[in-house]
Amino acid sequence: MITLEKGDLAPNFEASNEQGNIIKLSDYKGEKLVLFFYPKASTPGCTTEACNLRDNYQLFLGKGYKVLGVSADSAKRQQNFSTKNELPFPLLADEDKTVINAFGVWGPKKFMGREYDGIHRTTFVIDENGVIEAVITKVKTKEHANQILK
């Protein structure tokens, strides 16, 4: 599970976004990045979280942060999610879980008494030099922007 901590160098990554464009961590060099991992596009909690970030997107930009979402969904599902919710930031379609595993957010979960492996809703705040400033593991979907910006 998550072994990355504040002060660690963020793992370099490369993956396709919802439009098929390759996005790398190095694309954000010199910029701050909010990298949020969510279990599944278009589910209630993930929609609430993404829309909360969307509604506060200008605040993030004003403070110098770019925003990037990641899940194991296909590019088509990510595209539908982005279009339906008018998300202004890219979403990585990490179907092979390369980025998800690099950040250690894949692992055992429990829901309604059932255990299974899945993505743990986690956000990493990364500074201009690729160093992790914060790791948020107890994400509150309705007020996630406030958790990040405080």
Short mmCIF file of N, CA and C in Angstrom, two decimals:
data_model
loop_
_atom_site.label_atom_id
_atom_site.label_comp_id
_atom_site.label_asym_id
_atom_site.label_seq_id
_atom_site.Cartn_x
_atom_site.Cartn_y
_atom_site.Cartn_z
N MET A 1 0.83 -1.20 0.00
CA MET A 1 0.00 0.00 0.00
C MET A 1 0.87 1.26 0.00
N ILE A 2 0.28 2.37 0.29
CA ILE A 2 0.95 3.67 0.16
C ILE A 2 2.18 3.72 1.07
N THR A 3 3.33 3.87 0.44
CA THR A 3 4.57 3.99 1.21
C THR A 3 5.20 5.36 0.97
N LEU A 4 4.65 6.10 0.01
CA LEU A 4 5.17 7.43 -0.26
C LEU A 4 4.73 8.39 0.83
N GLU A 5 5.64 9.30 1.20
CA GLU A 5 5.34 10.24 2.28
C GLU A 5 5.76 11.64 1.85
N LYS A 6 5.31 12.60 2.64
CA LYS A 6 5.72 13.98 2.44
C LYS A 6 7.24 14.03 2.42
N GLY A 7 7.80 14.73 1.43
CA GLY A 7 9.25 14.84 1.31
C GLY A 7 9.86 13.87 0.32
N ASP A 8 9.12 12.81 -0.05
CA ASP A 8 9.61 11.85 -1.04
C ASP A 8 9.52 12.46 -2.44
N LEU A 9 10.37 11.98 -3.32
CA LEU A 9 10.30 12.35 -4.72
C LEU A 9 9.15 11.55 -5.34
N ALA A 10 8.26 12.23 -6.07
CA ALA A 10 7.14 11.53 -6.72
C ALA A 10 7.68 10.62 -7.82
N PRO A 11 7.12 9.42 -7.95
CA PRO A 11 7.57 8.52 -9.02
C PRO A 11 7.29 9.13 -10.40
N ASN A 12 8.23 9.01 -11.28
CA ASN A 12 7.99 9.49 -12.63
C ASN A 12 6.96 8.57 -13.28
N PHE A 13 6.13 9.10 -14.14
CA PHE A 13 5.13 8.26 -14.80
C PHE A 13 4.88 8.79 -16.21
N GLU A 14 4.26 7.92 -16.99
CA GLU A 14 3.85 8.24 -18.34
C GLU A 14 2.61 7.40 -18.63
N ALA A 15 1.50 8.06 -19.01
CA ALA A 15 0.26 7.35 -19.32
C ALA A 15 -0.59 8.20 -20.25
N SER A 16 -1.55 7.56 -20.90
CA SER A 16 -2.45 8.26 -21.80
C SER A 16 -3.61 8.88 -21.02
N ASN A 17 -4.04 10.05 -21.48
CA ASN A 17 -5.21 10.65 -20.85
C ASN A 17 -6.46 10.26 -21.63
N GLU A 18 -7.59 10.87 -21.26
CA GLU A 18 -8.88 10.51 -21.85
C GLU A 18 -8.95 10.79 -23.35
N GLN A 19 -8.05 11.63 -23.85
CA GLN A 19 -8.03 11.95 -25.28
C GLN A 19 -6.93 11.20 -26.04
N GLY A 20 -6.22 10.32 -25.33
CA GLY A 20 -5.17 9.55 -25.97
C GLY A 20 -3.81 10.23 -26.00
N ASN A 21 -3.71 11.40 -25.37
CA ASN A 21 -2.43 12.11 -25.31
C ASN A 21 -1.58 11.54 -24.18
N ILE A 22 -0.27 11.44 -24.41
CA ILE A 22 0.64 10.96 -23.37
C ILE A 22 0.94 12.10 -22.40
N ILE A 23 0.78 11.80 -21.12
CA ILE A 23 1.09 12.77 -20.07
C ILE A 23 2.15 12.15 -19.17
N LYS A 24 3.16 12.97 -18.83
CA LYS A 24 4.26 12.51 -17.96
C LYS A 24 4.36 13.46 -16.78
N LEU A 25 4.91 12.96 -15.69
CA LEU A 25 5.16 13.83 -14.54
C LEU A 25 6.08 14.97 -14.95
N SER A 26 7.04 14.68 -15.81
CA SER A 26 8.00 15.71 -16.23
C SER A 26 7.32 16.87 -16.98
N ASP A 27 6.12 16.65 -17.50
CA ASP A 27 5.36 17.74 -18.14
C ASP A 27 5.03 18.85 -17.14
N TYR A 28 5.04 18.51 -15.86
CA TYR A 28 4.66 19.45 -14.81
C TYR A 28 5.87 20.03 -14.08
N LYS A 29 7.07 19.77 -14.58
CA LYS A 29 8.26 20.31 -13.93
C LYS A 29 8.15 21.83 -13.87
N GLY A 30 8.42 22.38 -12.71
CA GLY A 30 8.32 23.82 -12.51
C GLY A 30 6.92 24.27 -12.14
N GLU A 31 5.98 23.30 -12.03
CA GLU A 31 4.61 23.62 -11.65
C GLU A 31 4.18 22.72 -10.49
N LYS A 32 3.26 23.20 -9.69
CA LYS A 32 2.70 22.37 -8.62
C LYS A 32 1.58 21.52 -9.22
N LEU A 33 1.40 20.33 -8.66
CA LEU A 33 0.43 19.39 -9.21
C LEU A 33 -0.39 18.73 -8.10
N VAL A 34 -1.70 18.71 -8.30
CA VAL A 34 -2.61 17.93 -7.46
C VAL A 34 -2.91 16.67 -8.26
N LEU A 35 -2.44 15.53 -7.80
CA LEU A 35 -2.62 14.25 -8.48
C LEU A 35 -3.58 13.42 -7.63
N PHE A 36 -4.82 13.26 -8.13
CA PHE A 36 -5.80 12.53 -7.33
C PHE A 36 -6.18 11.22 -8.00
N PHE A 37 -6.19 10.17 -7.18
CA PHE A 37 -6.55 8.82 -7.62
C PHE A 37 -7.96 8.52 -7.12
N TYR A 38 -8.78 7.98 -8.00
CA TYR A 38 -10.16 7.66 -7.62
C TYR A 38 -10.51 6.27 -8.16
N PRO A 39 -11.41 5.55 -7.46
CA PRO A 39 -11.69 4.16 -7.81
C PRO A 39 -12.33 3.93 -9.19
N LYS A 40 -13.39 4.69 -9.53
CA LYS A 40 -14.08 4.39 -10.79
C LYS A 40 -14.86 5.61 -11.28
N ALA A 41 -14.61 5.96 -12.52
CA ALA A 41 -15.30 7.11 -13.14
C ALA A 41 -16.81 6.89 -13.14
N SER A 42 -17.53 7.99 -12.96
CA SER A 42 -18.99 8.03 -13.04
C SER A 42 -19.71 7.32 -11.89
N THR A 43 -19.01 6.97 -10.83
CA THR A 43 -19.68 6.45 -9.64
C THR A 43 -19.97 7.66 -8.74
N PRO A 44 -20.92 7.54 -7.82
CA PRO A 44 -21.34 8.71 -7.04
C PRO A 44 -20.21 9.42 -6.29
N GLY A 45 -19.39 8.70 -5.54
CA GLY A 45 -18.31 9.33 -4.77
C GLY A 45 -17.26 9.97 -5.67
N CYS A 46 -16.91 9.31 -6.75
CA CYS A 46 -15.90 9.84 -7.66
C CYS A 46 -16.41 11.05 -8.41
N THR A 47 -17.68 11.04 -8.75
CA THR A 47 -18.29 12.20 -9.41
C THR A 47 -18.31 13.39 -8.46
N THR A 48 -18.70 13.15 -7.21
CA THR A 48 -18.72 14.23 -6.22
C THR A 48 -17.33 14.83 -6.04
N GLU A 49 -16.33 13.97 -5.93
CA GLU A 49 -14.95 14.44 -5.74
C GLU A 49 -14.48 15.25 -6.95
N ALA A 50 -14.66 14.70 -8.15
CA ALA A 50 -14.20 15.38 -9.36
C ALA A 50 -14.92 16.71 -9.56
N CYS A 51 -16.22 16.75 -9.26
CA CYS A 51 -16.97 18.00 -9.43
C CYS A 51 -16.57 19.03 -8.37
N ASN A 52 -16.20 18.59 -7.19
CA ASN A 52 -15.72 19.51 -6.16
C ASN A 52 -14.40 20.14 -6.62
N LEU A 53 -13.53 19.35 -7.21
CA LEU A 53 -12.28 19.88 -7.74
C LEU A 53 -12.54 20.80 -8.93
N ARG A 54 -13.49 20.40 -9.77
CA ARG A 54 -13.87 21.25 -10.92
C ARG A 54 -14.38 22.61 -10.44
N ASP A 55 -15.25 22.59 -9.46
CA ASP A 55 -15.86 23.84 -8.97
C ASP A 55 -14.84 24.77 -8.32
N ASN A 56 -13.72 24.22 -7.90
CA ASN A 56 -12.66 25.02 -7.27
C ASN A 56 -11.41 25.14 -8.14
N TYR A 57 -11.55 24.76 -9.40
CA TYR A 57 -10.41 24.70 -10.31
C TYR A 57 -9.70 26.05 -10.44
N GLN A 58 -10.44 27.12 -10.52
CA GLN A 58 -9.82 28.45 -10.65
C GLN A 58 -9.00 28.80 -9.42
N LEU A 59 -9.46 28.35 -8.25
CA LEU A 59 -8.67 28.56 -7.01
C LEU A 59 -7.33 27.84 -7.11
N PHE A 60 -7.36 26.60 -7.63
CA PHE A 60 -6.12 25.83 -7.79
C PHE A 60 -5.17 26.56 -8.74
N LEU A 61 -5.71 26.99 -9.88
CA LEU A 61 -4.88 27.69 -10.85
C LEU A 61 -4.31 28.98 -10.26
N GLY A 62 -5.14 29.69 -9.48
CA GLY A 62 -4.70 30.93 -8.85
C GLY A 62 -3.57 30.73 -7.86
N LYS A 63 -3.50 29.54 -7.28
CA LYS A 63 -2.43 29.22 -6.33
C LYS A 63 -1.28 28.48 -7.02
N GLY A 64 -1.35 28.38 -8.34
CA GLY A 64 -0.26 27.78 -9.11
C GLY A 64 -0.32 26.27 -9.24
N TYR A 65 -1.48 25.65 -8.98
CA TYR A 65 -1.60 24.19 -9.06
C TYR A 65 -2.30 23.76 -10.34
N LYS A 66 -1.76 22.73 -10.98
CA LYS A 66 -2.45 22.01 -12.04
C LYS A 66 -3.14 20.82 -11.35
N VAL A 67 -4.14 20.26 -12.00
CA VAL A 67 -4.89 19.13 -11.43
C VAL A 67 -4.89 18.00 -12.45
N LEU A 68 -4.71 16.77 -11.96
CA LEU A 68 -4.68 15.59 -12.82
C LEU A 68 -5.31 14.43 -12.07
N GLY A 69 -6.32 13.79 -12.69
CA GLY A 69 -6.99 12.65 -12.08
C GLY A 69 -6.49 11.34 -12.68
N VAL A 70 -6.56 10.27 -11.89
CA VAL A 70 -6.11 8.95 -12.35
C VAL A 70 -7.05 7.87 -11.85
N SER A 71 -7.46 6.98 -12.75
CA SER A 71 -8.15 5.74 -12.36
C SER A 71 -7.79 4.67 -13.40
N ALA A 72 -8.24 3.47 -13.16
CA ALA A 72 -7.93 2.36 -14.07
C ALA A 72 -8.97 2.22 -15.18
N ASP A 73 -9.82 3.21 -15.33
CA ASP A 73 -10.85 3.17 -16.37
C ASP A 73 -10.25 3.34 -17.76
N SER A 74 -10.99 2.91 -18.77
CA SER A 74 -10.56 3.07 -20.15
C SER A 74 -10.62 4.54 -20.55
N ALA A 75 -9.91 4.88 -21.61
CA ALA A 75 -9.92 6.26 -22.10
C ALA A 75 -11.34 6.68 -22.48
N LYS A 76 -12.12 5.77 -23.06
CA LYS A 76 -13.50 6.09 -23.44
C LYS A 76 -14.34 6.41 -22.22
N ARG A 77 -14.21 5.61 -21.18
CA ARG A 77 -14.99 5.87 -19.95
C ARG A 77 -14.54 7.19 -19.31
N GLN A 78 -13.24 7.44 -19.32
CA GLN A 78 -12.72 8.70 -18.77
C GLN A 78 -13.24 9.88 -19.60
N GLN A 79 -13.25 9.73 -20.92
CA GLN A 79 -13.74 10.80 -21.79
C GLN A 79 -15.22 11.09 -21.50
N ASN A 80 -16.03 10.06 -21.37
CA ASN A 80 -17.45 10.24 -21.05
C ASN A 80 -17.63 10.94 -19.71
N PHE A 81 -16.85 10.53 -18.72
CA PHE A 81 -16.89 11.11 -17.37
C PHE A 81 -16.52 12.59 -17.44
N SER A 82 -15.46 12.89 -18.16
CA SER A 82 -14.99 14.26 -18.28
C SER A 82 -16.01 15.15 -19.00
N THR A 83 -16.53 14.65 -20.11
CA THR A 83 -17.49 15.42 -20.90
C THR A 83 -18.78 15.66 -20.11
N LYS A 84 -19.32 14.60 -19.53
CA LYS A 84 -20.59 14.70 -18.79
C LYS A 84 -20.50 15.70 -17.64
N ASN A 85 -19.35 15.73 -16.97
CA ASN A 85 -19.19 16.58 -15.79
C ASN A 85 -18.41 17.87 -16.08
N GLU A 86 -18.09 18.10 -17.36
CA GLU A 86 -17.37 19.30 -17.78
C GLU A 86 -16.10 19.53 -16.95
N LEU A 87 -15.29 18.47 -16.86
CA LEU A 87 -14.06 18.54 -16.07
C LEU A 87 -12.99 19.28 -16.87
N PRO A 88 -12.38 20.31 -16.28
CA PRO A 88 -11.39 21.13 -17.00
C PRO A 88 -9.96 20.59 -16.93
N PHE A 89 -9.77 19.46 -16.28
CA PHE A 89 -8.43 18.89 -16.11
C PHE A 89 -8.38 17.50 -16.74
N PRO A 90 -7.18 17.04 -17.12
CA PRO A 90 -7.04 15.73 -17.74
C PRO A 90 -7.24 14.59 -16.74
N LEU A 91 -7.64 13.44 -17.30
CA LEU A 91 -7.82 12.22 -16.52
C LEU A 91 -6.98 11.13 -17.18
N LEU A 92 -6.10 10.50 -16.41
CA LEU A 92 -5.29 9.41 -16.97
C LEU A 92 -6.10 8.12 -16.98
N ALA A 93 -6.02 7.41 -18.09
CA ALA A 93 -6.65 6.11 -18.25
C ALA A 93 -5.57 5.06 -17.99
N ASP A 94 -5.37 4.74 -16.72
CA ASP A 94 -4.26 3.87 -16.30
C ASP A 94 -4.74 2.42 -16.20
N GLU A 95 -5.18 1.87 -17.34
CA GLU A 95 -5.77 0.53 -17.35
C GLU A 95 -4.81 -0.55 -16.88
N ASP A 96 -3.51 -0.39 -17.15
CA ASP A 96 -2.55 -1.41 -16.72
C ASP A 96 -2.02 -1.14 -15.31
N LYS A 97 -2.53 -0.08 -14.69
CA LYS A 97 -2.22 0.28 -13.29
C LYS A 97 -0.74 0.62 -13.04
N THR A 98 -0.03 1.07 -14.06
CA THR A 98 1.37 1.43 -13.90
C THR A 98 1.53 2.60 -12.94
N VAL A 99 0.76 3.65 -13.15
CA VAL A 99 0.84 4.85 -12.29
C VAL A 99 0.26 4.53 -10.91
N ILE A 100 -0.86 3.81 -10.92
CA ILE A 100 -1.54 3.43 -9.67
C ILE A 100 -0.58 2.64 -8.77
N ASN A 101 0.12 1.68 -9.34
CA ASN A 101 1.07 0.88 -8.56
C ASN A 101 2.30 1.68 -8.15
N ALA A 102 2.76 2.57 -9.03
CA ALA A 102 3.94 3.39 -8.71
C ALA A 102 3.68 4.25 -7.48
N PHE A 103 2.44 4.72 -7.33
CA PHE A 103 2.09 5.56 -6.18
C PHE A 103 1.54 4.74 -5.01
N GLY A 104 1.44 3.43 -5.18
CA GLY A 104 1.05 2.55 -4.07
C GLY A 104 -0.38 2.69 -3.62
N VAL A 105 -1.30 3.01 -4.54
CA VAL A 105 -2.69 3.20 -4.12
C VAL A 105 -3.60 2.01 -4.46
N TRP A 106 -3.02 0.92 -4.94
CA TRP A 106 -3.78 -0.31 -5.23
C TRP A 106 -3.59 -1.26 -4.07
N GLY A 107 -4.68 -1.83 -3.59
CA GLY A 107 -4.55 -2.80 -2.50
C GLY A 107 -5.88 -3.26 -1.97
N PRO A 108 -5.85 -4.05 -0.90
CA PRO A 108 -7.08 -4.61 -0.34
C PRO A 108 -8.01 -3.54 0.22
N LYS A 109 -9.29 -3.71 -0.07
CA LYS A 109 -10.32 -2.80 0.41
C LYS A 109 -11.46 -3.64 0.99
N LYS A 110 -12.30 -2.99 1.76
CA LYS A 110 -13.46 -3.66 2.33
C LYS A 110 -14.68 -2.78 2.08
N PHE A 111 -15.76 -3.39 1.58
CA PHE A 111 -17.00 -2.65 1.36
C PHE A 111 -18.16 -3.59 1.62
N MET A 112 -19.00 -3.18 2.54
CA MET A 112 -20.17 -3.98 2.93
C MET A 112 -19.79 -5.42 3.26
N GLY A 113 -18.71 -5.57 4.02
CA GLY A 113 -18.27 -6.89 4.47
C GLY A 113 -17.51 -7.70 3.44
N ARG A 114 -17.38 -7.18 2.23
CA ARG A 114 -16.69 -7.91 1.16
C ARG A 114 -15.29 -7.33 1.00
N GLU A 115 -14.30 -8.22 0.87
CA GLU A 115 -12.93 -7.77 0.65
C GLU A 115 -12.56 -7.98 -0.81
N TYR A 116 -11.84 -7.01 -1.36
CA TYR A 116 -11.40 -7.07 -2.75
C TYR A 116 -10.24 -6.11 -2.93
N ASP A 117 -9.54 -6.22 -4.05
CA ASP A 117 -8.46 -5.28 -4.36
C ASP A 117 -9.01 -4.15 -5.21
N GLY A 118 -8.53 -2.95 -4.94
CA GLY A 118 -8.99 -1.79 -5.69
C GLY A 118 -8.13 -0.58 -5.44
N ILE A 119 -8.54 0.54 -6.04
CA ILE A 119 -7.82 1.80 -5.88
C ILE A 119 -8.29 2.49 -4.62
N HIS A 120 -7.33 2.88 -3.80
CA HIS A 120 -7.65 3.66 -2.61
C HIS A 120 -7.69 5.14 -2.99
N ARG A 121 -8.80 5.79 -2.67
CA ARG A 121 -8.96 7.21 -2.99
C ARG A 121 -7.89 7.99 -2.23
N THR A 122 -6.93 8.52 -2.98
CA THR A 122 -5.76 9.18 -2.38
C THR A 122 -5.35 10.35 -3.27
N THR A 123 -4.88 11.41 -2.64
CA THR A 123 -4.40 12.57 -3.39
C THR A 123 -2.98 12.92 -2.96
N PHE A 124 -2.15 13.19 -3.95
CA PHE A 124 -0.77 13.63 -3.71
C PHE A 124 -0.64 15.06 -4.20
N VAL A 125 -0.09 15.92 -3.35
CA VAL A 125 0.21 17.28 -3.75
C VAL A 125 1.71 17.33 -3.98
N ILE A 126 2.10 17.69 -5.20
CA ILE A 126 3.50 17.61 -5.63
C ILE A 126 4.00 19.02 -5.96
N ASP A 127 5.19 19.36 -5.46
CA ASP A 127 5.71 20.71 -5.70
C ASP A 127 6.40 20.82 -7.06
N GLU A 128 6.94 22.01 -7.34
CA GLU A 128 7.56 22.31 -8.63
C GLU A 128 8.76 21.43 -8.96
N ASN A 129 9.36 20.84 -7.94
CA ASN A 129 10.55 19.99 -8.15
C ASN A 129 10.23 18.50 -8.12
N GLY A 130 8.94 18.16 -8.09
CA GLY A 130 8.55 16.76 -8.08
C GLY A 130 8.59 16.13 -6.70
N VAL A 131 8.64 16.96 -5.65
CA VAL A 131 8.66 16.44 -4.27
C VAL A 131 7.23 16.47 -3.73
N ILE A 132 6.86 15.40 -3.05
CA ILE A 132 5.51 15.30 -2.48
C ILE A 132 5.40 16.24 -1.28
N GLU A 133 4.46 17.18 -1.36
CA GLU A 133 4.20 18.14 -0.27
C GLU A 133 3.20 17.59 0.73
N ALA A 134 2.26 16.77 0.24
CA ALA A 134 1.22 16.21 1.12
C ALA A 134 0.64 14.96 0.49
N VAL A 135 0.19 14.04 1.36
CA VAL A 135 -0.53 12.83 0.94
C VAL A 135 -1.84 12.83 1.72
N ILE A 136 -2.95 12.86 0.99
CA ILE A 136 -4.27 12.86 1.63
C ILE A 136 -4.90 11.50 1.40
N THR A 137 -5.07 10.74 2.48
CA THR A 137 -5.63 9.40 2.37
C THR A 137 -7.08 9.34 2.85
N LYS A 138 -7.48 10.27 3.67
CA LYS A 138 -8.87 10.31 4.15
C LYS A 138 -9.60 11.42 3.39
N VAL A 139 -9.87 11.14 2.12
CA VAL A 139 -10.48 12.13 1.23
C VAL A 139 -11.96 12.29 1.57
N LYS A 140 -12.37 13.53 1.73
CA LYS A 140 -13.78 13.87 1.91
C LYS A 140 -14.25 14.40 0.56
N THR A 141 -15.03 13.60 -0.15
CA THR A 141 -15.36 13.91 -1.55
C THR A 141 -16.06 15.25 -1.71
N LYS A 142 -16.90 15.65 -0.76
CA LYS A 142 -17.67 16.89 -0.90
C LYS A 142 -16.84 18.12 -0.59
N GLU A 143 -15.72 17.95 0.10
CA GLU A 143 -14.90 19.11 0.48
C GLU A 143 -13.42 18.88 0.23
N HIS A 144 -13.14 18.12 -0.83
CA HIS A 144 -11.75 17.73 -1.08
C HIS A 144 -10.88 18.94 -1.42
N ALA A 145 -11.40 19.90 -2.16
CA ALA A 145 -10.60 21.08 -2.51
C ALA A 145 -10.12 21.79 -1.24
N ASN A 146 -10.98 21.90 -0.25
CA ASN A 146 -10.60 22.53 1.03
C ASN A 146 -9.51 21.74 1.72
N GLN A 147 -9.59 20.40 1.66
CA GLN A 147 -8.54 19.57 2.27
C GLN A 147 -7.19 19.86 1.62
N ILE A 148 -7.17 20.05 0.32
CA ILE A 148 -5.93 20.26 -0.42
C ILE A 148 -5.40 21.67 -0.19
N LEU A 149 -6.26 22.65 -0.23
CA LEU A 149 -5.84 24.05 -0.20
C LEU A 149 -5.53 24.59 1.19
N LYS A 150 -5.90 23.85 2.24
CA LYS A 150 -5.64 24.40 3.58
C LYS A 150 -4.20 24.29 3.99
#
